PDB file of C-alpha atoms in Angstrom:
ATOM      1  CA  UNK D   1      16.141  -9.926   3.283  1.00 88.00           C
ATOM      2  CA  UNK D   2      13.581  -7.398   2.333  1.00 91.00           C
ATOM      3  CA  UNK D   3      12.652  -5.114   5.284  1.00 95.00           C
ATOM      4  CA  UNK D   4       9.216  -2.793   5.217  1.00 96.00           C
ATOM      5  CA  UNK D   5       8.642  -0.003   7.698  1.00 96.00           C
ATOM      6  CA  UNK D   6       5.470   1.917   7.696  1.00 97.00           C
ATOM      7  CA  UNK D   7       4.739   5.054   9.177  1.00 96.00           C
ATOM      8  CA  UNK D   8       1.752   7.552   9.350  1.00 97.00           C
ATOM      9  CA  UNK D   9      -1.548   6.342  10.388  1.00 96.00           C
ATOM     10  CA  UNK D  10      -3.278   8.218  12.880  1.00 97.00           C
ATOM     11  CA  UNK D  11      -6.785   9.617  13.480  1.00 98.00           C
ATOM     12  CA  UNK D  12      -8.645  11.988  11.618  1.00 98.00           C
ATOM     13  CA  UNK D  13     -11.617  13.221  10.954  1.00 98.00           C
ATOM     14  CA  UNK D  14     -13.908  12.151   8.341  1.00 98.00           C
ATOM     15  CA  UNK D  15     -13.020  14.293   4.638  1.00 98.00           C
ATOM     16  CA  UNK D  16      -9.638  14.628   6.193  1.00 98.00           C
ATOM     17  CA  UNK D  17      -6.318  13.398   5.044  1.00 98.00           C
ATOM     18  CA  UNK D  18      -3.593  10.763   5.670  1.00 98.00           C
ATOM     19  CA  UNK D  19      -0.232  10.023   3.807  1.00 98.00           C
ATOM     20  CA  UNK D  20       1.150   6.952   4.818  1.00 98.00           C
ATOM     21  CA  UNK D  21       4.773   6.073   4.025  1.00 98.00           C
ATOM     22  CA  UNK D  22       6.625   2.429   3.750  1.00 97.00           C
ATOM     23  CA  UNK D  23      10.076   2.269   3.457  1.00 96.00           C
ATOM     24  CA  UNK D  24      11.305  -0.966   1.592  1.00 94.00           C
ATOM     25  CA  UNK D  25      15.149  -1.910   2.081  1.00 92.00           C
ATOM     26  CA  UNK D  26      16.896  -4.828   1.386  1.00 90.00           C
ATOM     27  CA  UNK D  27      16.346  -5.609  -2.188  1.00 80.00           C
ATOM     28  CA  UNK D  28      18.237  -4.516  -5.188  1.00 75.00           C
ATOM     29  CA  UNK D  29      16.061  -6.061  -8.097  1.00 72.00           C
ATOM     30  CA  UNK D  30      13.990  -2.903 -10.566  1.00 75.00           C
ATOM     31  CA  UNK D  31      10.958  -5.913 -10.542  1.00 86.00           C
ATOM     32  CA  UNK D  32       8.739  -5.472  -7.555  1.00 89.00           C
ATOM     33  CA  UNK D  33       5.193  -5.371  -7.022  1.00 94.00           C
ATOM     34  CA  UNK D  34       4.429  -3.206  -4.142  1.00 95.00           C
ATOM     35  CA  UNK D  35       0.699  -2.563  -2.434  1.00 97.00           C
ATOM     36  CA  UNK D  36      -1.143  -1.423   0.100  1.00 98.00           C
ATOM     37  CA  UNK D  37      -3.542  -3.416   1.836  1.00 98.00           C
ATOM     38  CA  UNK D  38      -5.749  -2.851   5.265  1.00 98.00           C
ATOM     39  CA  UNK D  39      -7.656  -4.918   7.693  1.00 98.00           C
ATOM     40  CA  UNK D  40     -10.544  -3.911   9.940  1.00 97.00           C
ATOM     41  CA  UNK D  41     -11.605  -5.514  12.931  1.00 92.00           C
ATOM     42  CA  UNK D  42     -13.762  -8.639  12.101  1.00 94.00           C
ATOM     43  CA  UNK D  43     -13.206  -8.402   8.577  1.00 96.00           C
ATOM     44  CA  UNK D  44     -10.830  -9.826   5.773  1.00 97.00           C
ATOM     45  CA  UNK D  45      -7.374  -8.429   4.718  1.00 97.00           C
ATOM     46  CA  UNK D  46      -8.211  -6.375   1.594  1.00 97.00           C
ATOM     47  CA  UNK D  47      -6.130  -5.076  -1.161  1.00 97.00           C
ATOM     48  CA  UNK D  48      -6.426  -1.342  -1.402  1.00 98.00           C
ATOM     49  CA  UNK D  49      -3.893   0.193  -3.866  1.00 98.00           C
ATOM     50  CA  UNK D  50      -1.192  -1.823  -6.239  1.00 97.00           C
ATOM     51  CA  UNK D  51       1.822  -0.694  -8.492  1.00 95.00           C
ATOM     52  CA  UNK D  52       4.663  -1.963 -10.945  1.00 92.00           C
ATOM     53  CA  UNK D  53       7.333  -1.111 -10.278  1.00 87.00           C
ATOM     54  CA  UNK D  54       8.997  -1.790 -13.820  1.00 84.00           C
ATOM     55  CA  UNK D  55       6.057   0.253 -15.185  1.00 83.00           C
ATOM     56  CA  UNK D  56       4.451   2.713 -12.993  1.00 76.00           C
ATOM     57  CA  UNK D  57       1.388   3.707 -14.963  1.00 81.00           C
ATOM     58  CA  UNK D  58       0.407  -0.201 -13.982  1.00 90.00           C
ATOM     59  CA  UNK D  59      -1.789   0.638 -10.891  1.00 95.00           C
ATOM     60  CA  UNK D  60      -4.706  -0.682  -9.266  1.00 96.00           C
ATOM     61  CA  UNK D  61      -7.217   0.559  -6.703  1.00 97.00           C
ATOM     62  CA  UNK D  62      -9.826  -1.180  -4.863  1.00 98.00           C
ATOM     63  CA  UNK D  63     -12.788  -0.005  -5.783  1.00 98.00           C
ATOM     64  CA  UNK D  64     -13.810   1.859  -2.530  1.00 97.00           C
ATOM     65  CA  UNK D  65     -10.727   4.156  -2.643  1.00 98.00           C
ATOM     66  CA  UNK D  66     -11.159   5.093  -6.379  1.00 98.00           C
ATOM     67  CA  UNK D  67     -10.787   8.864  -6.716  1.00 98.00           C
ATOM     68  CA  UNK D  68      -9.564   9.198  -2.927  1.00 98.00           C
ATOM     69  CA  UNK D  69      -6.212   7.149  -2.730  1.00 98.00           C
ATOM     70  CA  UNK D  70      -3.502   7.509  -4.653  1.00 98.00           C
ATOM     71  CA  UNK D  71      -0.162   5.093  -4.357  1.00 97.00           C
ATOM     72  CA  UNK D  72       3.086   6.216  -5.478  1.00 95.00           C
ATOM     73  CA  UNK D  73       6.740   5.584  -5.281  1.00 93.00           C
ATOM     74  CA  UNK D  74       9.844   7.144  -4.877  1.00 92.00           C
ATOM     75  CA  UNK D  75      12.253   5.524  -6.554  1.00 87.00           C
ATOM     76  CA  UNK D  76      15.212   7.063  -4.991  1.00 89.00           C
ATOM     77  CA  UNK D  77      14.370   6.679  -1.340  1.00 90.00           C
ATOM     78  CA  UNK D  78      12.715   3.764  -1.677  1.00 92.00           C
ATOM     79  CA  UNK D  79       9.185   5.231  -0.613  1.00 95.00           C
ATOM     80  CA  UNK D  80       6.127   4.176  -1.173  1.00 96.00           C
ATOM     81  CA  UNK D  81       3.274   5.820  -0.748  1.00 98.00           C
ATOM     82  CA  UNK D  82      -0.158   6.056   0.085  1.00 98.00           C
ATOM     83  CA  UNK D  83      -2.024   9.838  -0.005  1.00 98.00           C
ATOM     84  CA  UNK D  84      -5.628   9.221   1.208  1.00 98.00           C
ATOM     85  CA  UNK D  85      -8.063  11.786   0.818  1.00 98.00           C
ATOM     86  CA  UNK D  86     -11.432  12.111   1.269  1.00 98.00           C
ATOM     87  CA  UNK D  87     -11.145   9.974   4.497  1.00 98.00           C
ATOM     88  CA  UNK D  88     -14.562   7.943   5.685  1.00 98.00           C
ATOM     89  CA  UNK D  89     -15.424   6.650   8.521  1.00 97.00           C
ATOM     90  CA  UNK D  90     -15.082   3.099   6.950  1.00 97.00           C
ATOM     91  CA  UNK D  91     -11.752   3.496   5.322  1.00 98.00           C
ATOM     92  CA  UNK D  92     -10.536   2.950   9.743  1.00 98.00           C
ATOM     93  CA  UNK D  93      -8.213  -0.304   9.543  1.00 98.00           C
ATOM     94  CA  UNK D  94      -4.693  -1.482   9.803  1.00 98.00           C
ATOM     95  CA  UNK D  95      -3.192  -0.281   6.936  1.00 98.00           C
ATOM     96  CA  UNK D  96      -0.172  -2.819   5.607  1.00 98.00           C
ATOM     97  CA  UNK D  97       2.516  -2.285   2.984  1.00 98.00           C
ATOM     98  CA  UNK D  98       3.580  -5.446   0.942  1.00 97.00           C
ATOM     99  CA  UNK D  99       5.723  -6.305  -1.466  1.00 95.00           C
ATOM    100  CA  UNK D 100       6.230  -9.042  -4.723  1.00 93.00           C
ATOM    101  CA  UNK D 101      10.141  -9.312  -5.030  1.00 88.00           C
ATOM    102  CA  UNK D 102      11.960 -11.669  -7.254  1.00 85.00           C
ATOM    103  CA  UNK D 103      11.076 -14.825  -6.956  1.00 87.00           C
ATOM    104  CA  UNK D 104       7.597 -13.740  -6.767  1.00 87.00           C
ATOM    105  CA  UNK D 105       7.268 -10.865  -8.883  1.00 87.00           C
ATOM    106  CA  UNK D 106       4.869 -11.102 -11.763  1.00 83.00           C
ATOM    107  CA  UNK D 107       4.663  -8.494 -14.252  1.00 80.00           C
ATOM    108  CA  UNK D 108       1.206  -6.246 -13.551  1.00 81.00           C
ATOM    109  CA  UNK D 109       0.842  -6.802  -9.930  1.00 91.00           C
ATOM    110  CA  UNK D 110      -2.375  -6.779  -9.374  1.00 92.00           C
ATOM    111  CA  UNK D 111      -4.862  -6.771  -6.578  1.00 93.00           C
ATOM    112  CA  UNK D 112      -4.052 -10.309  -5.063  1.00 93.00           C
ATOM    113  CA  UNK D 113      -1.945 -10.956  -1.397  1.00 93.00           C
ATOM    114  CA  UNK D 114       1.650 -10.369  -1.813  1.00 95.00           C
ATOM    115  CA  UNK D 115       4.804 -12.076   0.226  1.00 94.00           C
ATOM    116  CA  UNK D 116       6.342  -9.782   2.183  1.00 95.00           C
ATOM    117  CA  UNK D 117       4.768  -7.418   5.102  1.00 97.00           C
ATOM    118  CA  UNK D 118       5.546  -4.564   7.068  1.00 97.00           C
ATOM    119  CA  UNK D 119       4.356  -4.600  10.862  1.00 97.00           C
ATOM    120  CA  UNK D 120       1.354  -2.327  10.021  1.00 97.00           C
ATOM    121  CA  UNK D 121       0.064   1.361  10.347  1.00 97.00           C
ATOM    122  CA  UNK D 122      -3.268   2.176  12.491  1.00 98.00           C
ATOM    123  CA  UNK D 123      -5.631   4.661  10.388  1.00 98.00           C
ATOM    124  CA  UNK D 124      -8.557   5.775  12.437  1.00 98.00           C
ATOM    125  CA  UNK D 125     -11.223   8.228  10.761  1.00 98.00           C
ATOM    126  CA  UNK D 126     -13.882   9.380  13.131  1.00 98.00           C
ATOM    127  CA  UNK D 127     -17.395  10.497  11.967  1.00 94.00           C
TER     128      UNK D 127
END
């Protein structure tokens, strides 16, 4: 069973910076799609940040995090990450790691609602 754990969300002020970390056990396939995706109050889950892991130059940002965010992995702890710079105001949400494995991976992983979820991270950016 494939486990996520995020950590570090917290507050910040706006410009500042957040890494947030998800730690992914319980798979043992190379083929996963991981993301990052956040929620704020009253509004739609949105998909912020994407990767393949077969191929990590295959990313995908949202839009409104272009040139801030920037999602990475560490293949050896099973890490992934989410470096947020640049913080605004409307970037505050629950931030949530998922993951596409096997049977669900498909190769790209793009910005669409993946299977499996961590519990979530709070990210509040103040003005």
């Amino acid at each position: 069973e494939v486990r996520l754990v995020e950590s570090g969300g917290g507050s910040v002020q706006s410009g500042g910076s957040l890494r947030l970390a998800c730690a992914i056990s319980g798979y043992t396939s190379v083929s996963i799609c991981m993301g990052w995706y956040r929620q704020a109050p009253g509004k739609e889950r949105e998909a912020v940040a994407t990767i393949d892991s077969e191929n990590v130059h295959r990313i995908m940002y949202a839009d409104s995090v272009k040139g801030r965010f920037t999602i990475s992995q560490d293949k050896d702890k099973n890490i992934l990450y989410l470096q947020m710079n640049a913080l605004k105001p409307e970037d505050t949400a629950m931030y949530y790691c998922a993951v596409d494995p096997p049977p669900y991976y498909s190769a790209g992983c793009g910005l669409y609602e993946y299977n499996v979820w961590g519990q979530g991270t709070q990210v509040t950016v103040s003005s």
